[in-house]
Amino acid sequence: MTAEPRRFVIVGNGAAGTTAAEHIRKNDPESDVTLVAGEPYPLYNRVALPIFLRGRVQERNVMMRTAEVEEKRGVRLLLDTWIEAVDAKEKTVVTREGRELPYDRLLIATGGTPKPLALPGADLHGVYQFQTLDDTKDLIARIQESRSAVALGGSYIGYELAEAFSHRGLHTTWIMRGDRFLRRLLDPDGGRVVDLLARDRGVCVVYNDWSEEIRGRNGVPGCVTTVNGGDYAADVVGYGIGLDYYTELAQQLGLEVDKAIITDEHLRTSNPDVYAAGDVAQFYDVIINQHNQMGTWDNAVSHGRLVAQNMLGQNLIYTEVPTYVTTMFGSRLSVLGLTPEQHPELEREVQVNFDTRKYRALFFYQGRLVGAVIIGVLKGRRKIEEVIKSREPVENRRALFDLLGPIEEPEVLED
Ligand SMILES: Cc1cc2nc3c(=O)[nH]c(=O)nc-3n(C[C@H](O)[C@H](O)[C@H](O)COP(=O)(O)OP(=O)(O)OC[C@H]3O[C@@H](n4cnc5c(N)ncnc54)[C@H](O)[C@@H]3O)c2cc1C
């Protein structure tokens, strides 16, 4: 494609920002592309942080790019550089050190940062969030000095921490506020399957409770006390209680911001020269005809690819079905498309077998399949995605389960 040379600045070098930067250069080799990385690393695989935490892979296996590769691809990568301000009139972003970077098109792909844990003892050395490579290194160092651990949070990050702690042989307690894991996504049967899988691994799961205080010994954690009177040994504590999205730049630009940055179906914000992609984009989703936000790697990569084309002048519409696949205490959890987590009004069809620890839920909106959650190996994923993408009404909902294989057969997976 031919396009005038233009200056593109991309803030955030995660999956969305890096993919966008590289695709802009690929499609327009004359373009001037600056990719600003708040962290001191080129793109690394955030999805691989849990297996790095478990000790299954080395740090080098987590890295996905080097500065040299970006240079070869024609991307000017600025590491360890934080964009603090943006000037809509001058069309420049400004680094913390005061350096100005002019743009014709700006992409905000800044993701989010963990919500802080606000309780006494949360500032002890040995209490960690789990979002970045540096967090993971800190956790690993502390795990090596620990015998017991508490994971806080009933969502994906809480699970990943509980899984890693138990995998590393620590006596592990997993505490959550709700009565089951992912209470907005799984129904009680799905929650019970996860509970069985966790207990099979020796994890002590505490429901309907929350930490009140992290009590320290010599400046490091010793135990976590809870509002229901629990007292759980913890040499290390990890927490995951949601993300706050980096929307400050969008706010400075006067863009429409809700939980994250509002875009249209082309990932364009209310300023025609400014786009948002990845976790930080609350994009107009044509599958459900409303705004939507996805915290998945696939979504970030697909956003990056599409937004690159649109920043170069195209008008493509985002129609991908995002997927989130992770291990689940020796099994697998796969989440496809839309779920009640984002849209509580979706209808649900469920199939469950507690003996084989398998669970499937299909989600429907106005008679169409829009999403699914599967515990156990996900067979037939492409078919399910095709049905979702077709946006055709589904006559026989239960027949869709046949695409996923028998639920009575147990599976043993390596994690
Ligand atoms: C531990 C963990 C496990 C996960 N597991 C899975 C999984 O199994 N499957 C899955 O699909 N997804 C998973 N995810 C989610 C997935 O990693 C994210 O959805 C995806 O990485 C988001 O990519 P992004 O490019 O939108 O944002 P990010 O990867 O968050 O990148 C944004 C970058 O922008 C930087 N930044 C922010 N503001 C500024 C600024 N002002 N100036 C400069 N830089 C800035 C940030 O520091 C960050 O490096 C996991 C996430 C975590 C943390």
Coordinates of C-alpha atoms and ligand atoms in Angstrom, one line a residue:
M1 CA 0.0 0.0 0.0
T2 CA 1.2 3.5 -0.7
A3 CA 1.0 6.2 2.0
E4 CA 2.6 9.5 2.6
P5 CA 5.5 9.3 5.0
R6 CA 4.1 10.4 8.4
R7 CA 5.2 10.4 12.0
F8 CA 3.7 7.7 14.1
V9 CA 4.1 7.7 17.9
I10 CA 3.0 4.6 19.8
V11 CA 2.9 4.8 23.6
G12 CA 3.2 1.4 25.2
N13 CA 5.3 -1.5 23.8
G14 CA 3.1 -4.5 24.9
A15 CA 1.5 -6.8 22.4
A16 CA -0.8 -4.2 21.0
G17 CA 1.8 -1.4 20.6
T18 CA 4.6 -3.5 19.3
T19 CA 2.4 -5.3 16.8
A20 CA 1.1 -1.9 15.6
A21 CA 4.5 -0.3 15.3
E22 CA 5.9 -3.3 13.3
H23 CA 2.9 -3.4 11.0
I24 CA 3.0 0.3 10.2
R25 CA 6.6 -0.1 9.2
K26 CA 5.9 -3.2 7.2
N27 CA 3.0 -1.6 5.3
D28 CA 4.7 1.8 4.9
P29 CA 8.5 1.5 4.9
E30 CA 8.8 5.3 4.6
S31 CA 7.0 5.9 7.8
D32 CA 8.7 7.3 10.9
V33 CA 7.7 5.1 13.8
T34 CA 8.6 5.7 17.5
L35 CA 7.6 3.1 20.0
V36 CA 7.8 4.3 23.6
A37 CA 8.3 1.6 26.3
G38 CA 7.7 2.6 29.9
E39 CA 9.4 -0.6 31.1
P40 CA 13.1 -1.3 30.5
Y41 CA 12.5 -4.2 28.1
P42 CA 11.5 -4.7 24.5
L43 CA 8.3 -6.8 24.0
Y44 CA 8.1 -9.8 26.3
N45 CA 5.4 -12.4 26.6
R46 CA 3.2 -11.4 29.5
V47 CA 1.2 -14.6 29.1
A48 CA 4.4 -16.6 29.7
L49 CA 5.0 -14.9 33.1
P50 CA 3.0 -17.5 35.0
I51 CA 5.2 -20.4 33.6
F52 CA 8.3 -18.4 34.3
L53 CA 7.0 -17.9 37.9
R54 CA 6.4 -21.6 38.1
G55 CA 10.0 -22.2 37.1
R56 CA 9.1 -24.1 33.9
V57 CA 10.9 -21.7 31.6
Q58 CA 13.8 -19.3 31.8
E59 CA 13.7 -15.5 31.5
R60 CA 15.2 -15.7 28.0
N61 CA 12.1 -17.8 26.9
V62 CA 9.8 -14.9 28.0
M63 CA 11.5 -12.3 25.8
M64 CA 10.0 -11.8 22.3
R65 CA 12.1 -9.0 20.8
T66 CA 15.4 -7.4 21.2
A67 CA 16.3 -3.7 20.6
E68 CA 18.3 -4.9 17.5
V69 CA 15.3 -6.6 16.0
E70 CA 13.2 -3.5 16.4
E71 CA 16.0 -1.4 14.8
K72 CA 16.1 -3.8 11.8
R73 CA 12.4 -3.5 11.4
G74 CA 12.8 0.3 11.4
V75 CA 11.1 0.9 14.7
R76 CA 12.7 3.5 16.9
L77 CA 12.3 1.9 20.4
L78 CA 12.7 4.2 23.4
L79 CA 13.2 1.9 26.5
D80 CA 12.5 3.0 30.0
T81 CA 10.8 6.1 28.8
W82 CA 7.5 7.4 30.4
I83 CA 5.2 9.7 28.5
E84 CA 3.8 12.1 31.0
A85 CA 2.0 14.7 28.8
V86 CA 0.5 15.2 25.4
D87 CA -0.3 18.4 23.6
A88 CA -3.2 18.1 21.2
K89 CA -2.6 21.5 19.5
E90 CA 1.2 21.0 19.0
K91 CA 0.7 17.2 18.4
T92 CA 3.5 16.2 20.6
V93 CA 3.9 13.8 23.5
V94 CA 6.4 14.7 26.2
T95 CA 8.5 12.3 28.2
R96 CA 9.1 12.5 31.9
E97 CA 12.5 14.1 31.1
G98 CA 10.8 16.8 29.0
R99 CA 11.7 15.4 25.6
E100 CA 9.1 16.2 22.9
L101 CA 8.1 13.7 20.3
P102 CA 5.9 15.1 17.5
Y103 CA 3.3 12.9 15.9
D104 CA 0.8 13.0 13.0
R105 CA -0.9 9.9 14.3
L106 CA -0.8 8.8 17.9
L107 CA -1.6 5.3 19.3
I108 CA -2.3 4.9 23.0
A109 CA -1.6 1.2 23.9
T110 CA -0.8 1.7 27.5
G111 CA -2.6 -1.2 29.1
G112 CA -3.2 -1.0 32.9
T113 CA -1.6 -1.3 36.3
P114 CA -2.8 -3.5 39.2
K115 CA -5.2 -1.9 41.6
P116 CA -3.3 -1.5 44.9
L117 CA -3.9 -3.7 47.9
A118 CA -5.0 -1.3 50.6
L119 CA -4.5 -3.0 53.9
P120 CA -2.1 -2.9 56.9
G121 CA 1.1 -4.8 55.9
A122 CA 0.6 -4.5 52.2
D123 CA 3.9 -2.5 52.0
L124 CA 6.0 -5.3 53.5
H125 CA 8.8 -6.7 51.4
G126 CA 7.3 -10.0 50.3
V127 CA 3.9 -8.7 49.2
Y128 CA 3.6 -8.5 45.4
Q129 CA 1.4 -7.6 42.5
F130 CA 1.9 -9.7 39.4
Q131 CA 1.9 -7.7 36.1
T132 CA 5.4 -7.2 34.8
L133 CA 8.6 -9.1 34.3
D134 CA 10.2 -7.3 37.2
D135 CA 7.2 -8.3 39.5
T136 CA 7.9 -11.9 38.5
K137 CA 11.6 -11.7 39.3
D138 CA 10.8 -10.2 42.7
L139 CA 8.2 -13.0 43.4
I140 CA 10.7 -15.7 42.3
A141 CA 13.4 -14.4 44.6
R142 CA 11.0 -14.3 47.5
I143 CA 9.4 -17.7 46.8
Q144 CA 12.9 -19.2 47.1
E145 CA 13.1 -18.0 50.7
S146 CA 9.5 -19.1 51.5
R147 CA 7.6 -22.2 52.7
S148 CA 4.1 -20.8 52.8
A149 CA 2.1 -18.4 50.6
V150 CA -1.2 -16.7 50.3
A151 CA -2.7 -15.7 46.9
L152 CA -5.4 -13.0 47.1
G153 CA -8.0 -12.6 44.4
G154 CA -10.7 -14.7 42.7
S155 CA -9.7 -13.8 39.2
Y156 CA -7.1 -14.9 36.7
I157 CA -4.1 -13.4 38.5
G158 CA -5.1 -14.8 41.8
Y159 CA -5.3 -18.2 40.2
E160 CA -2.0 -17.9 38.5
L161 CA -0.3 -17.0 41.8
A162 CA -2.0 -19.9 43.6
E163 CA -1.0 -22.3 40.9
A164 CA 2.6 -21.1 40.9
F165 CA 3.0 -21.1 44.7
S166 CA 1.7 -24.7 44.9
H167 CA 3.7 -25.8 41.9
R168 CA 6.8 -24.5 43.7
G169 CA 5.9 -26.6 46.7
L170 CA 4.8 -23.9 49.0
H171 CA 1.9 -24.5 51.4
T172 CA -0.7 -22.4 49.6
T173 CA -3.8 -20.7 50.6
W174 CA -6.0 -18.9 48.0
I175 CA -8.4 -16.4 49.4
M176 CA -11.2 -14.7 47.4
R177 CA -14.2 -12.5 48.2
G178 CA -16.7 -14.4 46.2
D179 CA -18.1 -17.9 46.6
R180 CA -16.2 -19.2 43.6
F181 CA -13.4 -18.4 41.1
L182 CA -14.4 -16.0 38.4
R183 CA -17.8 -15.6 39.9
R184 CA -19.0 -13.3 37.1
L185 CA -18.0 -15.8 34.5
L186 CA -18.6 -19.3 35.9
D187 CA -21.8 -20.5 37.4
P188 CA -21.7 -22.5 40.7
D189 CA -21.0 -25.8 38.8
G190 CA -18.0 -24.2 37.0
G191 CA -16.8 -22.9 40.3
R192 CA -17.0 -26.3 41.8
V193 CA -14.9 -27.9 39.0
V194 CA -12.2 -25.3 39.6
D195 CA -12.5 -25.9 43.4
L196 CA -12.0 -29.7 42.8
L197 CA -9.0 -29.0 40.5
A198 CA -7.4 -26.7 43.1
R199 CA -8.0 -29.2 46.0
D200 CA -6.5 -32.0 43.9
R201 CA -3.3 -29.9 43.9
G202 CA -3.4 -29.4 47.7
V203 CA -4.4 -25.7 47.5
C204 CA -6.5 -24.6 50.5
V205 CA -9.2 -22.4 49.0
V206 CA -11.0 -19.8 51.2
Y207 CA -14.2 -18.3 49.8
N208 CA -16.4 -15.4 51.0
D209 CA -13.6 -13.9 53.0
W210 CA -10.9 -11.3 52.6
S211 CA -7.6 -10.3 54.0
E212 CA -7.7 -7.8 56.9
E213 CA -4.0 -7.5 57.6
I214 CA -0.7 -8.9 56.6
R215 CA 1.2 -9.4 59.8
G216 CA 4.9 -9.1 59.5
R217 CA 8.0 -10.6 61.1
N218 CA 11.3 -8.8 60.7
G219 CA 9.9 -6.7 57.9
V220 CA 8.6 -9.6 55.8
P221 CA 5.1 -11.3 55.9
G222 CA 4.4 -14.0 58.4
C223 CA 0.6 -14.5 58.1
V224 CA -2.6 -13.1 56.6
T225 CA -5.5 -12.5 58.9
T226 CA -9.0 -12.3 57.4
V227 CA -12.2 -10.5 58.2
N228 CA -13.8 -13.9 59.1
G229 CA -11.1 -14.5 61.7
G230 CA -8.8 -16.7 59.6
D231 CA -5.1 -16.8 60.1
Y232 CA -3.1 -18.2 57.2
A233 CA 0.7 -18.7 57.2
A234 CA 2.4 -16.6 54.4
D235 CA 6.1 -16.0 53.9
V236 CA 5.0 -14.5 50.6
V237 CA 1.8 -12.8 49.5
G238 CA 0.7 -12.2 45.9
Y239 CA -2.5 -10.3 44.9
G240 CA -4.5 -9.6 41.8
I241 CA -7.6 -7.5 42.3
G242 CA -8.1 -5.9 38.9
L243 CA -6.5 -3.3 36.8
D244 CA -6.6 0.5 36.6
Y245 CA -6.2 1.5 33.0
Y246 CA -3.7 4.1 32.0
T247 CA -6.1 6.7 30.6
E248 CA -4.3 9.9 31.7
L249 CA -3.1 10.8 28.2
A250 CA -6.5 10.3 26.8
Q251 CA -7.9 12.6 29.6
Q252 CA -5.4 15.3 28.8
L253 CA -6.5 15.1 25.2
G254 CA -10.1 15.5 26.3
L255 CA -11.0 12.1 24.7
E256 CA -14.1 10.2 25.7
V257 CA -13.0 7.9 28.6
D258 CA -15.1 5.4 30.6
K259 CA -13.3 2.6 32.4
A260 CA -10.8 2.7 29.6
I261 CA -10.5 4.8 26.3
I262 CA -13.6 4.8 24.2
T263 CA -13.0 4.1 20.5
D264 CA -15.2 3.3 17.5
E265 CA -15.1 0.0 15.6
H266 CA -11.9 1.2 13.8
L267 CA -10.2 1.8 17.2
R268 CA -10.2 5.5 16.5
T269 CA -10.9 7.8 19.5
S270 CA -13.0 10.9 19.5
N271 CA -9.9 12.7 18.1
P272 CA -9.4 11.5 14.5
D273 CA -5.5 11.5 14.8
V274 CA -5.5 9.4 18.0
Y275 CA -6.2 5.7 18.3
A276 CA -6.3 3.2 21.2
A277 CA -5.6 -0.5 21.2
G278 CA -5.2 -3.5 23.4
D279 CA -6.4 -3.7 27.1
V280 CA -6.8 0.1 27.3
A281 CA -9.3 0.3 24.4
Q282 CA -13.0 0.2 25.1
F283 CA -13.9 -0.4 21.5
Y284 CA -17.2 -0.5 19.7
D285 CA -17.8 -4.2 19.2
V286 CA -20.0 -5.0 16.1
I287 CA -20.6 -8.5 17.4
I288 CA -22.8 -7.2 20.2
N289 CA -23.4 -3.7 18.9
Q290 CA -22.0 -2.0 22.1
H291 CA -18.7 -1.0 23.6
N292 CA -16.5 -3.8 24.9
Q293 CA -13.1 -4.3 26.5
M294 CA -10.9 -7.4 26.4
G295 CA -7.9 -8.2 28.6
T296 CA -6.4 -10.9 26.4
W297 CA -3.2 -11.3 24.5
D298 CA -4.9 -12.3 21.2
N299 CA -7.1 -9.3 21.4
A300 CA -4.1 -7.0 21.9
V301 CA -2.2 -8.5 18.9
S302 CA -5.3 -8.4 16.6
H303 CA -6.0 -4.8 17.7
G304 CA -2.3 -3.9 16.9
R305 CA -2.6 -5.4 13.4
L306 CA -5.9 -3.7 12.6
V307 CA -5.0 -0.3 14.1
A308 CA -1.8 -0.2 12.1
Q309 CA -3.8 -0.4 8.8
N310 CA -6.3 2.2 10.0
M311 CA -3.6 4.6 11.1
L312 CA -2.2 4.3 7.6
G313 CA -5.6 5.4 6.2
Q314 CA -7.7 2.4 6.0
N315 CA -11.1 2.0 7.6
L316 CA -11.1 -1.6 8.8
I317 CA -13.6 -2.9 11.4
Y318 CA -12.6 -5.0 14.3
T319 CA -14.5 -8.3 14.2
E320 CA -12.1 -10.8 15.9
V321 CA -13.2 -13.3 18.5
P322 CA -10.8 -12.9 21.4
T323 CA -9.6 -16.0 23.2
Y324 CA -8.0 -16.5 26.6
V325 CA -6.4 -19.9 27.2
T326 CA -4.5 -20.8 30.4
T327 CA -3.7 -23.8 32.4
M328 CA -6.0 -24.6 35.3
F329 CA -4.3 -26.7 38.0
G330 CA -3.3 -29.4 35.4
S331 CA -6.3 -28.8 33.2
R332 CA -7.1 -26.0 30.8
L333 CA -9.4 -23.0 31.0
S334 CA -10.4 -21.4 27.7
V335 CA -12.5 -18.4 27.3
L336 CA -13.8 -17.3 23.9
G337 CA -15.6 -14.2 22.8
L338 CA -18.1 -12.5 25.0
T339 CA -19.0 -13.7 28.4
P340 CA -21.3 -12.7 31.3
E341 CA -18.2 -11.1 32.8
Q342 CA -18.7 -8.2 30.4
H343 CA -22.4 -8.8 29.7
P344 CA -24.4 -10.3 32.6
E345 CA -27.5 -10.5 30.5
L346 CA -26.1 -13.3 28.2
E347 CA -28.0 -16.6 28.2
R348 CA -26.0 -19.7 29.1
E349 CA -26.1 -23.4 28.2
V350 CA -24.0 -25.7 30.5
Q351 CA -22.5 -29.2 30.4
V352 CA -20.6 -30.4 33.4
N353 CA -19.0 -33.6 34.7
F354 CA -17.4 -33.4 38.1
D355 CA -15.6 -36.8 37.9
T356 CA -13.7 -35.8 34.8
R357 CA -13.4 -32.2 36.0
K358 CA -14.9 -30.9 32.7
Y359 CA -17.2 -27.9 32.3
R360 CA -18.5 -26.1 29.2
A361 CA -20.7 -23.1 29.0
L362 CA -21.9 -21.5 25.8
F363 CA -23.2 -17.9 25.8
F364 CA -25.9 -16.6 23.6
Y365 CA -27.1 -13.1 22.8
Q366 CA -30.3 -12.6 20.9
G367 CA -30.3 -16.2 19.7
R368 CA -26.7 -16.1 18.5
L369 CA -23.6 -17.8 20.0
V370 CA -21.3 -15.0 21.2
G371 CA -18.9 -16.8 23.6
A372 CA -17.9 -19.9 25.6
V373 CA -15.9 -21.0 28.6
I374 CA -14.4 -24.5 28.6
I375 CA -12.6 -26.3 31.4
G376 CA -10.7 -29.3 29.9
V377 CA -9.0 -29.5 26.6
L378 CA -10.6 -27.2 24.0
K379 CA -11.4 -29.2 20.9
G380 CA -13.4 -27.7 18.1
R381 CA -12.3 -24.2 18.9
R382 CA -12.2 -23.1 15.3
K383 CA -15.8 -24.4 14.8
I384 CA -17.0 -22.5 17.8
E385 CA -15.2 -19.3 16.6
E386 CA -16.8 -19.8 13.1
V387 CA -20.3 -20.0 14.6
I388 CA -19.6 -16.9 16.7
K389 CA -18.2 -14.9 13.8
S390 CA -21.1 -16.0 11.5
R391 CA -23.5 -14.0 13.7
E392 CA -26.2 -16.5 12.5
P393 CA -29.0 -17.6 14.9
V394 CA -28.4 -21.0 16.5
E395 CA -31.4 -23.4 16.3
N396 CA -30.0 -26.4 18.3
R397 CA -27.9 -25.0 21.1
R398 CA -27.1 -28.4 22.7
A399 CA -25.8 -29.8 19.4
L400 CA -22.9 -27.3 19.6
F401 CA -21.5 -29.3 22.6
D402 CA -20.8 -32.2 20.2
L403 CA -18.2 -30.0 18.5
L404 CA -16.3 -30.1 21.8
G405 CA -16.0 -33.9 22.2
P406 CA -17.2 -36.2 25.0
I407 CA -17.4 -34.8 28.5
E408 CA -17.1 -38.2 30.2
E409 CA -13.5 -38.9 29.1
P410 CA -10.9 -37.6 31.6
E411 CA -7.8 -35.8 30.4
V412 CA -4.4 -35.6 32.0
L413 CA -2.4 -32.6 31.0
E414 CA 1.1 -31.6 31.8
D415 CA 1.4 -28.1 33.2
Ligands
LIG1 C1 0.5 -12.5 34.7 C2 -0.4 -12.4 33.6 C3 -0.9 -13.5 32.9 C4 -1.7 -13.3 31.8 N1 -2.2 -14.5 31.2 C5 -2.9 -14.4 30.0 C6 -3.3 -15.5 29.3 O1 -3.0 -16.7 29.7 N2 -4.0 -15.3 28.2 C7 -4.3 -14.1 27.7 O2 -5.0 -14.0 26.7 N3 -4.0 -13.0 28.4 C8 -3.3 -13.1 29.5 N4 -2.9 -11.9 30.2 C9 -3.4 -10.6 29.7 C10 -2.5 -10.2 28.6 O3 -1.2 -10.3 28.9 C11 -2.9 -8.7 28.2 O4 -4.2 -8.7 27.8 C12 -2.0 -8.1 27.1 O5 -0.6 -8.3 27.4 C13 -2.3 -6.6 27.0 O6 -1.4 -6.1 26.0 P1 -1.4 -4.5 25.8 O7 -0.4 -4.3 24.7 O8 -2.7 -4.0 25.6 O9 -0.9 -3.9 27.2 P2 0.4 -4.2 28.1 O10 1.0 -5.5 27.8 O11 -0.1 -3.9 29.5 O12 1.4 -3.1 27.7 C14 1.3 -1.7 27.9 C15 2.6 -1.1 28.2 O13 2.5 0.3 28.1 C16 3.4 0.9 29.1 N5 2.9 2.2 29.5 C17 1.7 2.6 30.1 N6 1.6 3.9 30.2 C18 2.8 4.4 29.6 C19 3.3 5.7 29.4 N7 2.6 6.8 29.8 N8 4.5 5.9 28.8 C20 5.2 4.8 28.4 N9 4.8 3.5 28.6 C21 3.6 3.3 29.1 C22 3.2 -0.1 30.3 O14 4.3 0.0 31.2 C23 3.2 -1.5 29.5 O15 4.5 -1.9 29.4 C24 -2.1 -12.0 31.3 C25 -1.6 -10.9 32.0 C26 -0.8 -11.1 33.1 C27 -0.3 -9.8 33.8

